[in-house]
Amino acid sequence: MIDLAWAQRSGKLTALALDWAKAFDSLDPAAMIAGLKRFGLPEHVLKIIQAIYTDRLFEVRDCGVSSERRPQAAGISQGCPLSPLLFIMVMTIVMEDAAAKLGHTDQLLLQQLRLSALLYADDTLLQSAKTASVQRLSPPLRKLALRSVSSCVVTSSTF
């Protein structure tokens, strides 16, 4: 993507890094299932995933002593190989919703890959040769994503 910026002759690339703080711990399972349904997963797969995230209990063990079991209302399983994929699928839907809130010019930039979002686990990188496009995409993306996760740390750079 860096060569994208150079190819557009301005020589500048604006990158906005979004780190969804406590993303795996705070993802709402109902929002996840709704996002996965919109992503197009078959109903039988949704039921399996929903079964994994329904009526979960947890306990804390320390020095041989266990706490009482408590319900776990939010979060996806840490260490499960499926978790990063589930999170990225949900964030892909969030990204589509945020892009739909953009004006026509920015939507064209997205289609032409001159404005892009890279998703990896709980990190998102927005980038474009046009700083204003990144700035316009960030608020709707953050607003929509915060319906599913608790908070976001933002770092912005222009190269």
Short mmCIF file of C-alpha atoms in Angstrom, two decimals:
data_model
loop_
_atom_site.label_atom_id
_atom_site.label_comp_id
_atom_site.label_asym_id
_atom_site.label_seq_id
_atom_site.Cartn_x
_atom_site.Cartn_y
_atom_site.Cartn_z
CA MET A 1 0.00 0.00 0.00
CA ILE A 2 2.92 2.35 0.52
CA ASP A 3 3.71 2.13 -3.18
CA LEU A 4 0.07 3.11 -3.76
CA ALA A 5 0.80 6.49 -2.23
CA TRP A 6 3.94 6.97 -4.30
CA ALA A 7 2.07 5.96 -7.44
CA GLN A 8 -0.39 8.77 -6.80
CA ARG A 9 2.54 11.19 -7.08
CA SER A 10 1.93 13.02 -3.83
CA GLY A 11 4.45 10.82 -2.06
CA LYS A 12 2.36 10.90 1.13
CA LEU A 13 0.53 8.13 2.87
CA THR A 14 -1.71 8.74 5.84
CA ALA A 15 -2.12 5.75 8.10
CA LEU A 16 -4.47 5.58 11.03
CA ALA A 17 -3.94 2.60 13.33
CA LEU A 18 -6.90 1.52 15.42
CA ASP A 19 -6.26 -0.89 18.26
CA TRP A 20 -9.52 -2.23 19.63
CA ALA A 21 -8.62 -2.35 23.33
CA LYS A 22 -9.82 -5.48 25.14
CA ALA A 23 -11.44 -6.50 21.85
CA PHE A 24 -11.52 -10.23 22.49
CA ASP A 25 -12.60 -9.72 26.11
CA SER A 26 -15.43 -7.34 25.32
CA LEU A 27 -16.94 -8.57 22.05
CA ASP A 28 -20.68 -8.98 22.49
CA PRO A 29 -21.61 -12.53 21.43
CA ALA A 30 -25.03 -11.42 20.11
CA ALA A 31 -23.37 -8.74 17.97
CA MET A 32 -20.85 -11.33 16.78
CA ILE A 33 -23.59 -13.79 15.73
CA ALA A 34 -25.51 -11.00 13.95
CA GLY A 35 -22.33 -9.97 12.12
CA LEU A 36 -21.48 -13.54 11.16
CA LYS A 37 -25.01 -14.01 9.84
CA ARG A 38 -24.60 -10.90 7.67
CA PHE A 39 -21.23 -12.25 6.57
CA GLY A 40 -23.12 -15.18 5.09
CA LEU A 41 -22.29 -18.10 7.34
CA PRO A 42 -24.78 -20.97 7.02
CA GLU A 43 -27.35 -21.37 9.79
CA HIS A 44 -25.90 -24.67 11.04
CA VAL A 45 -22.46 -23.05 11.50
CA LEU A 46 -24.05 -20.08 13.30
CA LYS A 47 -25.79 -22.50 15.68
CA ILE A 48 -22.50 -24.21 16.51
CA ILE A 49 -20.76 -20.89 17.21
CA GLN A 50 -23.76 -19.66 19.20
CA ALA A 51 -23.68 -22.86 21.30
CA ILE A 52 -20.04 -22.18 22.15
CA TYR A 53 -20.87 -18.67 23.37
CA THR A 54 -24.16 -19.35 25.18
CA ASP A 55 -24.45 -19.92 28.96
CA ARG A 56 -20.71 -19.75 29.55
CA LEU A 57 -19.29 -19.86 33.06
CA PHE A 58 -15.83 -19.03 34.33
CA GLU A 59 -13.86 -19.42 37.52
CA VAL A 60 -10.50 -18.13 38.67
CA ARG A 61 -7.91 -20.48 40.10
CA ASP A 62 -4.94 -19.19 42.06
CA CYS A 63 -2.58 -21.16 44.30
CA GLY A 64 -4.91 -24.16 44.30
CA VAL A 65 -7.97 -22.13 45.32
CA SER A 66 -10.92 -21.69 42.96
CA SER A 67 -13.47 -18.90 42.96
CA GLU A 68 -17.14 -19.60 42.55
CA ARG A 69 -18.33 -19.94 38.97
CA ARG A 70 -19.79 -16.84 37.37
CA PRO A 71 -21.54 -16.18 34.07
CA GLN A 72 -19.46 -14.77 31.23
CA ALA A 73 -21.63 -12.38 29.23
CA ALA A 74 -19.02 -10.98 26.85
CA GLY A 75 -15.80 -11.87 25.10
CA ILE A 76 -14.57 -14.51 22.72
CA SER A 77 -12.27 -17.33 23.72
CA GLN A 78 -8.63 -16.40 24.10
CA GLY A 79 -6.34 -19.02 22.58
CA CYS A 80 -9.02 -20.49 20.35
CA PRO A 81 -7.74 -20.55 16.73
CA LEU A 82 -11.22 -19.54 15.56
CA SER A 83 -11.37 -16.32 17.64
CA PRO A 84 -9.21 -14.04 15.44
CA LEU A 85 -11.14 -15.17 12.36
CA LEU A 86 -14.50 -14.54 14.05
CA PHE A 87 -13.35 -11.09 15.14
CA ILE A 88 -12.10 -10.15 11.67
CA MET A 89 -15.35 -11.34 10.10
CA VAL A 90 -17.34 -9.11 12.49
CA MET A 91 -15.01 -6.16 11.85
CA THR A 92 -15.39 -6.69 8.09
CA ILE A 93 -19.14 -6.15 8.48
CA VAL A 94 -18.49 -3.10 10.68
CA MET A 95 -16.14 -1.78 7.98
CA GLU A 96 -18.84 -2.22 5.32
CA ASP A 97 -21.32 -0.31 7.47
CA ALA A 98 -18.82 2.50 8.07
CA ALA A 99 -18.02 2.71 4.35
CA ALA A 100 -21.74 3.00 3.58
CA LYS A 101 -21.80 6.18 5.66
CA LEU A 102 -19.11 7.82 3.50
CA GLY A 103 -19.79 10.22 0.69
CA HIS A 104 -19.65 9.17 -2.94
CA THR A 105 -16.03 10.29 -3.49
CA ASP A 106 -14.68 8.31 -0.52
CA GLN A 107 -16.71 5.25 -1.51
CA LEU A 108 -15.09 5.42 -4.96
CA LEU A 109 -11.65 5.63 -3.32
CA LEU A 110 -12.48 2.48 -1.35
CA GLN A 111 -13.60 0.66 -4.49
CA GLN A 112 -10.42 1.72 -6.30
CA LEU A 113 -8.31 0.64 -3.29
CA ARG A 114 -7.00 4.20 -2.93
CA LEU A 115 -8.48 4.19 0.58
CA SER A 116 -8.12 0.90 2.39
CA ALA A 117 -8.58 -0.84 5.69
CA LEU A 118 -6.35 -3.73 6.68
CA LEU A 119 -7.72 -5.96 9.43
CA TYR A 120 -5.53 -8.23 11.53
CA ALA A 121 -6.80 -9.80 14.76
CA ASP A 122 -7.83 -6.83 16.91
CA ASP A 123 -6.01 -4.17 14.88
CA THR A 124 -7.24 -2.08 11.96
CA LEU A 125 -5.07 0.09 9.72
CA LEU A 126 -6.77 2.74 7.59
CA GLN A 127 -4.58 4.20 4.86
CA SER A 128 -4.81 6.53 1.92
CA ALA A 129 -2.88 9.15 0.03
CA LYS A 130 -5.76 11.47 0.94
CA THR A 131 -5.61 12.39 4.63
CA ALA A 132 -9.15 13.77 4.60
CA SER A 133 -10.55 10.40 3.44
CA VAL A 134 -8.94 8.58 6.36
CA GLN A 135 -10.23 11.26 8.72
CA ARG A 136 -13.77 10.89 7.35
CA LEU A 137 -13.73 7.08 7.61
CA SER A 138 -12.44 6.93 11.18
CA PRO A 139 -15.46 8.36 13.10
CA PRO A 140 -18.16 6.12 11.61
CA LEU A 141 -15.88 3.08 11.88
CA ARG A 142 -15.12 3.77 15.53
CA LYS A 143 -18.77 4.53 16.35
CA LEU A 144 -20.04 1.33 14.73
CA ALA A 145 -17.27 -0.86 16.13
CA LEU A 146 -17.79 0.39 19.66
CA ARG A 147 -21.23 -1.23 19.55
CA SER A 148 -19.38 -4.56 19.57
CA VAL A 149 -16.16 -3.84 21.53
CA SER A 150 -15.42 -1.62 24.51
CA SER A 151 -12.78 0.89 23.43
CA CYS A 152 -10.28 1.93 20.78
CA VAL A 153 -6.76 3.37 20.89
CA VAL A 154 -5.91 5.51 17.84
CA THR A 155 -2.48 6.31 16.40
CA SER A 156 -2.15 8.51 13.33
CA SER A 157 0.88 8.98 11.07
CA THR A 158 1.59 10.61 7.73
CA PHE A 159 4.54 9.25 5.74
#
